[in-house]
Coordinates of C-alpha atoms in Angstrom, one line a residue:
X1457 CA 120.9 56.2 115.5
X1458 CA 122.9 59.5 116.1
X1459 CA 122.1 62.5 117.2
X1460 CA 121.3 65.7 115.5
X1461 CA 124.6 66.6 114.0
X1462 CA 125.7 68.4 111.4
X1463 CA 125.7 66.3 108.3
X1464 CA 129.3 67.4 107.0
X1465 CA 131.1 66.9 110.5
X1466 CA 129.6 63.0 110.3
X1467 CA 131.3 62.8 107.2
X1468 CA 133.9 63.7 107.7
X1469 CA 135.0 62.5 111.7
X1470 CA 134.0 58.9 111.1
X1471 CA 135.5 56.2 108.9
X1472 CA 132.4 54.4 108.3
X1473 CA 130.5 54.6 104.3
X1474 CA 127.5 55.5 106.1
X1475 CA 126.3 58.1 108.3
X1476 CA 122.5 59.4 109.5
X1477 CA 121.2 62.5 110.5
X1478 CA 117.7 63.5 112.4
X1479 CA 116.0 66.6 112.6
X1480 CA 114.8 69.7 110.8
X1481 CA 117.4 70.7 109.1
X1482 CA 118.3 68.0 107.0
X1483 CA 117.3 69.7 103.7
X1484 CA 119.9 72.3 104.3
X1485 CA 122.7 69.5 105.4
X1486 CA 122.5 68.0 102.3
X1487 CA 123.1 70.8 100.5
X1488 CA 125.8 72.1 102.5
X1489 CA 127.0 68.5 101.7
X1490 CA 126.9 69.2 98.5
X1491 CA 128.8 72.0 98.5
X1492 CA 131.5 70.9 100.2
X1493 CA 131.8 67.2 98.8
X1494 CA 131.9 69.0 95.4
X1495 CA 133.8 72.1 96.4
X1496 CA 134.3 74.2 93.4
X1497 CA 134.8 71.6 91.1
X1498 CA 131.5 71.7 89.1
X1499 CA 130.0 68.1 88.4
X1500 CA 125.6 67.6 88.5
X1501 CA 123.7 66.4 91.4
X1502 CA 120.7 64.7 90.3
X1503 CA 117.5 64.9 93.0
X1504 CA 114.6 62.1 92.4
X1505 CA 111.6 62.5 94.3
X1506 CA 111.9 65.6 95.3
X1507 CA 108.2 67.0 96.7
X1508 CA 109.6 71.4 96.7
X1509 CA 106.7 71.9 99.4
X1510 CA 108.9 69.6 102.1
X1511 CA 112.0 70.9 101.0
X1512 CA 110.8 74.6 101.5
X1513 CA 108.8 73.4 104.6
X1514 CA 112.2 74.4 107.0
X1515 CA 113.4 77.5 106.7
X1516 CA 113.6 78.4 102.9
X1517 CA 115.3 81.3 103.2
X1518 CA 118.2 79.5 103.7
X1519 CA 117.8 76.6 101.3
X1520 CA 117.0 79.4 98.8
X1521 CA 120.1 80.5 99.5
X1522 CA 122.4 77.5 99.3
X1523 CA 120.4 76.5 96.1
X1524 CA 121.9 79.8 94.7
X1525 CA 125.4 78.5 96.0
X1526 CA 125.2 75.5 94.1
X1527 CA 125.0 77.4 91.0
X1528 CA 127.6 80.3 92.0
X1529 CA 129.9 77.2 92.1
X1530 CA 129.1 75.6 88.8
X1531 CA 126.7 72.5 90.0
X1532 CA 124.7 71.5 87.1
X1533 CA 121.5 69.8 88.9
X1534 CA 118.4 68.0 87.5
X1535 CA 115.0 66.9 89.3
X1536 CA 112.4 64.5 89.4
X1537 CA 109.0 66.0 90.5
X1538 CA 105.8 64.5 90.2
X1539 CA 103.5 65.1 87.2
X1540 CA 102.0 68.3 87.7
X1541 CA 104.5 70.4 90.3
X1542 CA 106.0 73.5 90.1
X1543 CA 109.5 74.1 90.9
X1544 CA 110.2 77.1 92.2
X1545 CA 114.3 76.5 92.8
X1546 CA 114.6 76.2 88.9
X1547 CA 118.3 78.4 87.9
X1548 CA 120.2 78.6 84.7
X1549 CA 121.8 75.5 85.7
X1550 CA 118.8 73.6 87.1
X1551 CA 116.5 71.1 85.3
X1552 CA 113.8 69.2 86.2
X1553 CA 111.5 66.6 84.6
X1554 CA 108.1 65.1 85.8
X1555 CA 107.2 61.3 86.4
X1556 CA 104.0 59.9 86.2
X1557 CA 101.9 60.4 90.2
X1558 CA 101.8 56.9 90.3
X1559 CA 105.4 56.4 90.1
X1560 CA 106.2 59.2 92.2
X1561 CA 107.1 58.3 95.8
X1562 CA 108.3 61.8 97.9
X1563 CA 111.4 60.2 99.5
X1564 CA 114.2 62.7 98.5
X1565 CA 117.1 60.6 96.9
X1566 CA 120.4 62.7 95.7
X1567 CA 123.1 61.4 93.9
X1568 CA 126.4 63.5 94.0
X1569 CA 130.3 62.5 93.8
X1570 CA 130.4 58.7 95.4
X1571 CA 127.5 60.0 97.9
X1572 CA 123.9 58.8 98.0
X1573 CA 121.8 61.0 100.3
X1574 CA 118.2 59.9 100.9
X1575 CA 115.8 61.8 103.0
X1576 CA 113.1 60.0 105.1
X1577 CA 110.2 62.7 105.7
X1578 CA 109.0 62.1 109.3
X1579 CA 109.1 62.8 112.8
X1580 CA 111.7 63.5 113.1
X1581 CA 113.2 64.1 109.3
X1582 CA 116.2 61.4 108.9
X1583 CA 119.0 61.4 106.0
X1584 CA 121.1 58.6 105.3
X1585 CA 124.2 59.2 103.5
X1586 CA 125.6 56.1 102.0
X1587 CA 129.3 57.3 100.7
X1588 CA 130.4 54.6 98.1
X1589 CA 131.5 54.8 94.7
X1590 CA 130.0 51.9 93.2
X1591 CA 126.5 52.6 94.6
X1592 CA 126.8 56.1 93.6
X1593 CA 127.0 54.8 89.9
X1594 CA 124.4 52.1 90.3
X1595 CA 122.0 55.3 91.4
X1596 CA 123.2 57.7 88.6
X1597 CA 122.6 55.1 86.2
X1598 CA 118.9 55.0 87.7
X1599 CA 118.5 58.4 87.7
X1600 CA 119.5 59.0 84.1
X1601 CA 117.3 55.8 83.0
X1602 CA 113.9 57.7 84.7
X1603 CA 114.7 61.0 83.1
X1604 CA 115.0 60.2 79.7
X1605 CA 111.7 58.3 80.3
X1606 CA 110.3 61.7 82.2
X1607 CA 108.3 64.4 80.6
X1608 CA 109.5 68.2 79.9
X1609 CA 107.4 70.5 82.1
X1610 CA 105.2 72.4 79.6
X1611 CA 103.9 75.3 82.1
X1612 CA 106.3 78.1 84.1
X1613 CA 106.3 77.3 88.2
X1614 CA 103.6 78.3 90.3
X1615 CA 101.0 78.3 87.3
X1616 CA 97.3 78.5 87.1
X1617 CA 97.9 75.7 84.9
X1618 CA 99.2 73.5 87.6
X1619 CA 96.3 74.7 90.0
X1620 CA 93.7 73.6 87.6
X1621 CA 95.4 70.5 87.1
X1622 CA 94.9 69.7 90.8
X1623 CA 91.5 70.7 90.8
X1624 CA 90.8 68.0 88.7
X1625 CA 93.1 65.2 89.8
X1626 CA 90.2 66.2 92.9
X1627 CA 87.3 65.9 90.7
X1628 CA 88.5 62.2 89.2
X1629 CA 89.7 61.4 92.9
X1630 CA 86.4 61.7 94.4
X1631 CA 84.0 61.1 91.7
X1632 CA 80.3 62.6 92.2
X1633 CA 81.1 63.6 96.0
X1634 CA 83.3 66.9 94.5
X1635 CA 82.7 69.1 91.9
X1636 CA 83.0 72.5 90.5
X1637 CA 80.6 74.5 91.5
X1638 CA 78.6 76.7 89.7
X1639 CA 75.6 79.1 89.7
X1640 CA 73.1 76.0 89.8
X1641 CA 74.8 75.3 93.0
X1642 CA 73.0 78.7 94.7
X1643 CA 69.9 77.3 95.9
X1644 CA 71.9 74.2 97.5
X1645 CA 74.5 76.7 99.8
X1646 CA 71.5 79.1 100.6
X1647 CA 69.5 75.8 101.8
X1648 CA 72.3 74.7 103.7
X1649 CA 72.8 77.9 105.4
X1650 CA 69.2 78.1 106.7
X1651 CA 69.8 74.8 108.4
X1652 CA 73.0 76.0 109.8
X1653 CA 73.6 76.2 113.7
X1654 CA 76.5 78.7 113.5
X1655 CA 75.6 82.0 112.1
X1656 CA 78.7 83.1 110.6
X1657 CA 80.0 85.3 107.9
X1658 CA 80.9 81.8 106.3
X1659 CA 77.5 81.0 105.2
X1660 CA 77.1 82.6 101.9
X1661 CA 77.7 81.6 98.3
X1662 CA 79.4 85.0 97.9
X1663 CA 82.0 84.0 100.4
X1664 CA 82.0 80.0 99.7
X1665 CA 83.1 80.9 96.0
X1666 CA 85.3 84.0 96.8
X1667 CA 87.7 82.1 99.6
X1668 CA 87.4 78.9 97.0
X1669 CA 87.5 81.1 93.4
X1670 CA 89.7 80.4 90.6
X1671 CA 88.6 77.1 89.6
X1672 CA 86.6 75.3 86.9
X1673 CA 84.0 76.7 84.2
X1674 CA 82.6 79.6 86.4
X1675 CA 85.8 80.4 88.2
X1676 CA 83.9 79.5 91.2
X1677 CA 86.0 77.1 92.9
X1678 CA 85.2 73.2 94.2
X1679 CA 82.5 72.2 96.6
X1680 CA 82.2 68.7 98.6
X1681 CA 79.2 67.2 99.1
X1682 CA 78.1 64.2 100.2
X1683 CA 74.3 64.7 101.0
X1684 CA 75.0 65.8 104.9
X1685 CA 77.8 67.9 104.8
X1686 CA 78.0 70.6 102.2
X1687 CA 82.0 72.5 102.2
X1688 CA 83.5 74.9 99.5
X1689 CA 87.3 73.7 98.5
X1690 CA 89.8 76.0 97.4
X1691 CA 93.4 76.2 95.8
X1692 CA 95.7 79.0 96.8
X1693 CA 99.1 79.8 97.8
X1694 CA 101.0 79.3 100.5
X1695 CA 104.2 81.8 99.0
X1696 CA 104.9 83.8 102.0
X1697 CA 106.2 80.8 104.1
X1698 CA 107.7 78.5 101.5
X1699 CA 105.8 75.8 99.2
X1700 CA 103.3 76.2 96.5
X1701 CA 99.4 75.6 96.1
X1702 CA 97.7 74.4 98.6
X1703 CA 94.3 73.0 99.4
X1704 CA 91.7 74.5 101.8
X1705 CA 88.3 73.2 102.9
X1706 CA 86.5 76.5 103.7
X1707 CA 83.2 76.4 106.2
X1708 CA 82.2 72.9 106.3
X1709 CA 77.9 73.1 106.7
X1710 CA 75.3 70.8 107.4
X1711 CA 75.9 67.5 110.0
X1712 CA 79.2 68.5 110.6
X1713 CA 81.5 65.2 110.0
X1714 CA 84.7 64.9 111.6
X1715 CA 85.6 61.4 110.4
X1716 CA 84.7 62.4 106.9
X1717 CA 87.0 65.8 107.1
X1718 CA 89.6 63.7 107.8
X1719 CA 89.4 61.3 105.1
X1720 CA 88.7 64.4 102.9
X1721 CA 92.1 65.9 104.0
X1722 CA 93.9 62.8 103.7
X1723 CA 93.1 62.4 100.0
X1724 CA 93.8 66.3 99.5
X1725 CA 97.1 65.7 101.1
X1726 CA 98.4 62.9 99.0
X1727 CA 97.4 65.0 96.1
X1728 CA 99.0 68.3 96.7
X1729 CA 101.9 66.9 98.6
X1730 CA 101.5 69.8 101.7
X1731 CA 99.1 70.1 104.6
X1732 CA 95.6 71.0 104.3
X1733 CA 93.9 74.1 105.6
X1734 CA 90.4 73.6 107.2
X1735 CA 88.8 77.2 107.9
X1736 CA 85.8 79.0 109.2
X1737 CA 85.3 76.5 112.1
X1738 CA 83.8 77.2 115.6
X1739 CA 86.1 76.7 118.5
X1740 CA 83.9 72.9 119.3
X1741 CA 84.6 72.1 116.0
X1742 CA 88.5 73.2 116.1
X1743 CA 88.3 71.0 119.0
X1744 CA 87.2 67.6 117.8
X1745 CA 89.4 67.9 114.7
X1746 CA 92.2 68.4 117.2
X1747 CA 91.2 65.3 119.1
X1748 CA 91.6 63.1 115.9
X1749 CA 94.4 64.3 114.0
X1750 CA 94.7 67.6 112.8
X1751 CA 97.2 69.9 114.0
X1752 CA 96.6 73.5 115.1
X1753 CA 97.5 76.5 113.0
X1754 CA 100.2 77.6 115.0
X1755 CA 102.0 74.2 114.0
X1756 CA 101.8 75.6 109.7
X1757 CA 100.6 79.1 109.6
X1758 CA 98.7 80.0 106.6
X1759 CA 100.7 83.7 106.3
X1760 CA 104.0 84.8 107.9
X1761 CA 101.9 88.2 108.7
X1762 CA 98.5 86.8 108.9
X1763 CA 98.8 83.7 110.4
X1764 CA 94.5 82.5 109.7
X1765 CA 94.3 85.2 106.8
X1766 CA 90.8 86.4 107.1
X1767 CA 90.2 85.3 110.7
X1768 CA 93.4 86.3 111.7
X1769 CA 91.6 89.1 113.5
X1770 CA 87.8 88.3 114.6
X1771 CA 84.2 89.3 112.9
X1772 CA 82.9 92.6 113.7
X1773 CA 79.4 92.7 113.4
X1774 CA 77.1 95.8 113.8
X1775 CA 74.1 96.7 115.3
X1776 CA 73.1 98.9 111.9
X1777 CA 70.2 100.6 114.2
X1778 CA 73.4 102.2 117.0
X1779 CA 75.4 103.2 114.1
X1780 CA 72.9 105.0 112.9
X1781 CA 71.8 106.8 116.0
X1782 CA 75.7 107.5 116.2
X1783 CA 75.4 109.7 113.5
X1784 CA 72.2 111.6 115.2
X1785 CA 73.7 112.5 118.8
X1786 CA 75.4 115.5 119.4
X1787 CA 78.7 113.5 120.9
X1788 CA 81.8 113.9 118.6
X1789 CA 83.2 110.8 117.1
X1790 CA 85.7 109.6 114.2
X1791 CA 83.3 108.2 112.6
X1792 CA 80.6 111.0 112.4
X1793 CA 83.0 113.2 111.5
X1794 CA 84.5 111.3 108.2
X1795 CA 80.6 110.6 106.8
X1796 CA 79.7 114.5 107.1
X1797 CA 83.6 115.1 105.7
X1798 CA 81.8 113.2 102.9
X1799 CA 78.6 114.1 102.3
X1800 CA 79.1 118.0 102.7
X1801 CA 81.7 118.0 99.5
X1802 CA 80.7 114.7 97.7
X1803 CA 76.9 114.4 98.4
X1804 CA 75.3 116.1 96.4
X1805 CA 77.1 114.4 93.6
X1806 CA 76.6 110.8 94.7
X1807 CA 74.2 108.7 93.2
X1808 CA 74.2 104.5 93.5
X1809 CA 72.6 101.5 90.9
X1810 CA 72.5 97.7 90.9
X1811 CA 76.0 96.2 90.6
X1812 CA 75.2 93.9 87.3
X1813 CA 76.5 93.1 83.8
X1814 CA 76.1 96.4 82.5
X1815 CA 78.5 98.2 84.2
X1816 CA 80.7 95.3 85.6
X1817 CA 84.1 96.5 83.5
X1818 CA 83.4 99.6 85.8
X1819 CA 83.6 97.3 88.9
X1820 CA 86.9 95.6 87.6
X1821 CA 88.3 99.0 87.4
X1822 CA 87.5 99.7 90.2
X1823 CA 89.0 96.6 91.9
X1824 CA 92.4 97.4 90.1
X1825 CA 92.8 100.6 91.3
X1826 CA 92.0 100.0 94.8
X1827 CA 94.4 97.1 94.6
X1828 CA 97.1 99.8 92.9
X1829 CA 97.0 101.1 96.6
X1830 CA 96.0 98.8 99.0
X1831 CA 98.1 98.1 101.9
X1832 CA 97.1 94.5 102.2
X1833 CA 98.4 93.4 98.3
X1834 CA 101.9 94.0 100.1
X1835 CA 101.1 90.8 102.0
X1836 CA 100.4 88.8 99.2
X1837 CA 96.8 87.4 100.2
X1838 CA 94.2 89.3 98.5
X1839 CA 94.2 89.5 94.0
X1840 CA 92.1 91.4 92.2
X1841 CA 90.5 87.9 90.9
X1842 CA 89.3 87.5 94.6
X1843 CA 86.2 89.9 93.4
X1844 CA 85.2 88.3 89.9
X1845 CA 82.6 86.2 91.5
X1846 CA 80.9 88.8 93.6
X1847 CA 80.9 90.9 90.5
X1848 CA 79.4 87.9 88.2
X1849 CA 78.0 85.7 90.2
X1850 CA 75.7 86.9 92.8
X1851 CA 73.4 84.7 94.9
X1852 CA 70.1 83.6 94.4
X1853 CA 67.2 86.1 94.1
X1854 CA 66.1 89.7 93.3
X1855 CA 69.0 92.2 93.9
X1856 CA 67.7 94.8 96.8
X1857 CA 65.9 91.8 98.2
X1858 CA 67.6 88.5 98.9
X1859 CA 71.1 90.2 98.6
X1860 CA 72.3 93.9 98.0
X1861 CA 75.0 95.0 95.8
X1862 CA 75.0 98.8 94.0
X1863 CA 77.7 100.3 92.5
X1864 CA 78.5 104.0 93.4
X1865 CA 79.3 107.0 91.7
X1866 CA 80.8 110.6 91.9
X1867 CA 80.1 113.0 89.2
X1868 CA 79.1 109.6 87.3
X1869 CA 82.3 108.9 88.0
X1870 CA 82.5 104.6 89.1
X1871 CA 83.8 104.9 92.2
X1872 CA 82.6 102.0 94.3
X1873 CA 80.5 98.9 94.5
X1874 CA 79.6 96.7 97.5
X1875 CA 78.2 93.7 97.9
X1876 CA 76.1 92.1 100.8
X1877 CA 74.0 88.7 101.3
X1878 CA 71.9 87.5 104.4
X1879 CA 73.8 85.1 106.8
X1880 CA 71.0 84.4 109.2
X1881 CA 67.3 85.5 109.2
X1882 CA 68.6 89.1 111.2
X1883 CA 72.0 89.4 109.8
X1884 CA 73.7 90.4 106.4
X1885 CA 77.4 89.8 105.8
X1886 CA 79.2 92.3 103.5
X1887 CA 81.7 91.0 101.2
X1888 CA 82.6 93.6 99.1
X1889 CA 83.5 97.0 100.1
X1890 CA 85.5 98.3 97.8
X1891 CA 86.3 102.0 97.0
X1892 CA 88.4 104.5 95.4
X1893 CA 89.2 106.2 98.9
X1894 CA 91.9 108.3 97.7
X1895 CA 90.6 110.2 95.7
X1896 CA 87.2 110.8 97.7
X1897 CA 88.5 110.7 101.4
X1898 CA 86.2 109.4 103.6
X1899 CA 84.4 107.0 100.8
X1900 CA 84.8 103.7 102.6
X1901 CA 83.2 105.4 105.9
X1902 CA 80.1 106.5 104.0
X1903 CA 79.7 103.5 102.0
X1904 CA 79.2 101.4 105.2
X1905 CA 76.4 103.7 106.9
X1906 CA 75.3 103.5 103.5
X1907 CA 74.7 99.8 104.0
X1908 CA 73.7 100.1 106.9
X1909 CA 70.5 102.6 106.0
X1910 CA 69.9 99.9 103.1
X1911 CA 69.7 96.8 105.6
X1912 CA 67.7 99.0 108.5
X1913 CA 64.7 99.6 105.8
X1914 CA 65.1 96.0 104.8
X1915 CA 64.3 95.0 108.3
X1916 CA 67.7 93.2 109.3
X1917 CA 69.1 94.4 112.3
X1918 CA 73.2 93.3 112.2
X1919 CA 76.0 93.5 109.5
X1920 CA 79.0 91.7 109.7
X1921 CA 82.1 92.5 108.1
X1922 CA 84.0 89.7 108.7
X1923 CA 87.3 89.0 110.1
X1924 CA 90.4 90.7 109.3
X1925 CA 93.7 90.0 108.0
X1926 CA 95.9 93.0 109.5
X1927 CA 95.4 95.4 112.3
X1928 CA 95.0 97.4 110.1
X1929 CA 91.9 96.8 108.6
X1930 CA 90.5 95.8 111.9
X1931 CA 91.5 98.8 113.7
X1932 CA 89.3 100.8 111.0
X1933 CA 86.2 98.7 111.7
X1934 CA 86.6 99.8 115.0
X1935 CA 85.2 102.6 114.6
X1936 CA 81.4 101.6 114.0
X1937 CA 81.8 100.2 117.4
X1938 CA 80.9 96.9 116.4
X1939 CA 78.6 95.0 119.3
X1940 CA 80.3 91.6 119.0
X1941 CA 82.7 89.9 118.3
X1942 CA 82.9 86.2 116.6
X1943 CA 86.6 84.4 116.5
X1944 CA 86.2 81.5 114.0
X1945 CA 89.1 78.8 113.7
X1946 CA 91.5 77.2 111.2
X1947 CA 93.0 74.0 111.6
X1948 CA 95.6 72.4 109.1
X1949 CA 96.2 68.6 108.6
X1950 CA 99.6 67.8 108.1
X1951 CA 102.0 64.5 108.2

């Protein structure tokens, strides 16, 4: 076996038909390969088994780029997915086809010139290039002979089509054990969070279904559950780093079941093709993942800017009762300051109603003109869909009871809406804060005292509002001088 060596100086030094390659840069070799074996003088390269998510795993800035050489120099290429993927690399002069999942086998092959490159996708990545003009043509012949048998992709890359189609690969992988869930499914998660140890801002159907949304009948996403352990399941995308949809188990509750998280993960895995994201975990929990497999996020970060998205930063949680008293005192403060900014030229024109059907095209506007100006669509984590549940489907119970959610006005003006439900038997978690803040300065501070006046007469004593993506966003909770803080883990499992 060599050592890690450029690909084309293998070639190219040594006599021999055949030379190997280990490392992490193999994906880019090849198609420097390419390009050089080829040179300018056009031909097609034909890629079987090709799993995007791997290729883009290393670096896919740069095989972005030498993709786009390929076609600057006239190479026609064509690729074999499975059923179902999106490819992202697609160019005028790019094709690809799909093969049935159960034919699919994610070892890379590429056939170009008298070369036959095959990538083998461990630890280390190896490539074998096989440089023989007869084998070449036996492989081409192959290749051709698959893709007039393969199907024409019918969606665009990266579609909710594709997502869907996961979801219920899932569904028929798993049989009763995962589902879609749905509003019948509210009594279930508020039973399993009164039996859960770890008070977190996890344990709530309004965040279970937002973190998991976008799939099945409700929009609601996929829940596992096998009678002891109850965990939401979402589909989202990984597009900041490279690859395309991946799966993430978010807040496993109930007997908490390493062994069956893993088997879980495996499954999801094979599926999807790229590592799965377990989230909302306590650091013992993080820990005996660890100690059976999983890797930790640091090895596949779920963001290049957030690297746990919403616990990239930790919970705040509030004691409602000081903030409050903040605003009494005669001591100075950011804070105080922004909430009488408010209600000395907005207060008397303020008035607030239950968030329901009635008036939840208001709350969608609402949600796309904050999202017009929020700092945190830059980074390509939160969409606007991310609130369609909390403005549908609310949890189980009276509204100003069991959960609170009010839309707010100015001048009758819609101009807000939040959204809170209990996480513990003292503490309510607030998953929807959403305002026009630009137009009424100071909106987000008053809506948050607001919440806090609501849950003091309510008789609950903390509000937590969660963990943040950017500094940003935690540096701003900051200022209700939150009176702990709660770091909650991801770990990913990955081959």
């Amino acid at each position: 076996m060599t050592g890690v060596l450029p690909i084309q100086a293998k070639l190219q030094n040594q006599p021999s038909v055949m030379s190997t390659l280990e490392g992490n840069n193999v994906v880019q070799a090849v198609l420097d390969d390419i390009h050089q074996t080829l040179g300018n003088t056009g031909g097609e390269v034909y890629f079987s088994g090709v799993d995007e998510r791997r290729f883009m795993e290393f670096d896919p800035d740069n095989i972005v780029s030498r993709w786009r050489q390929l076609v600057d120099q006239g190479i026609e290429t064509r690729v074999l997915t499975r059923f179902g993927d999106a490819f992202t690399l697609k160019a005028s002069k790019s094709q690809h086809r799909w093969i049935p999942e159960h034919f699919f086998n994610p070892t890379t092959i590429c056939v170009y010139g008298d070369k036959v490159a095959t990538i083998l996708w461990g630890s280390p990545a190896q490539v074998l290039v096989v440089q023989d003009f007869a084998f070449a043509d036996a492989q081409r012949k192959q290749f051709l002979c698959m893709w007039e048998q393969a199907e024409i992709p019918t969606t665009e890359s990266n579609t909710l089509e594709v997502k869907d189609l996961l979801a219920e690969r899932t569904i028929k992988r798993f049989g009763g054990r995962v589902s879609y869930i749905s509003a019948k499914d509210r009594q279930l998660f508020r039973d399993f969070r009164l039996l859960d140890k770890t008070q977190t801002y996890g344990n709530s159907f309004y965040y279970v279904c937002q973190a998991a949304n976008g799939l099945g009948p409700d929009r609601l996403g996929l829940k596992y559950f096998d009678g002891r352990m109850l965990a939401g399941i979402g589909i989202g995308n990984r597009f900041s780093l490279g690859g395309n949809w991946h799966f993430h188990v978010v807040n496993p509750m109930g007997e908490f079941d390493p062994e069956s998280l893993l088997r879980l993960c495996r499954h999801l895995l094979e599926l999807s093709g790229v590592p799965v994201f377990v989230k909302k975990l306590t650091m013992e929990e993080r820990d005996r993942l660890l100690g059976i497999g999983f890797s930790p996020i640091e090895d596949y970060p779920w963001h290049a800017q957030a690297m746990e998205e919403d616990d990239t930063f930790a919970e705040q949680i509030l004691d409602v009762n000081a903030v409050l008293e903040k605003l009494k005192v005669h001591q100075r403060s950011g804070l105080k300051t922004n909430y009488r900014y408010f209600c000395s030229k907005f207060g008397d024109q303020t008035t607030s109603e239950f968030l329901c059907e009635e008036n939840a095209a208001e709350a969608h506007d609402i949600v796309n003109k904050f999202f017009d100006y929020l700092d945190i669509k830059q980074l390509h984590i939160s969409q606007t869909s991310d609130y369609d549940n909390i403005i549908h489907y609310p949890p189980l119970g009276n509204n100003g009871k069991m959960y609170f959610s009010q839309l707010i006005r100015i001048g009758g003006k819609a101009a807000a809406f939040f959204a809170m439900e209990p996480v513990s038997d003292d503490t309510v978690g607030l998953y929807a804060s959403i305002t026009l803040h630009q137009e009424f300065p100071n909106l987000s501070e008053y809506l948050i005292v607001e919440c806090c006046r609501l849950l003091q007469k309510a008789g609950y004593r903390y509000l937590n509002l969660g963990g943040s993506e950017t500094s940003g966003l935690f540096n701003f909770k900051e200022k209700f001088s939150p009176v702990e803080y709660k770091k909650l883990q991801w770990v990913v499992y990955k081959v």
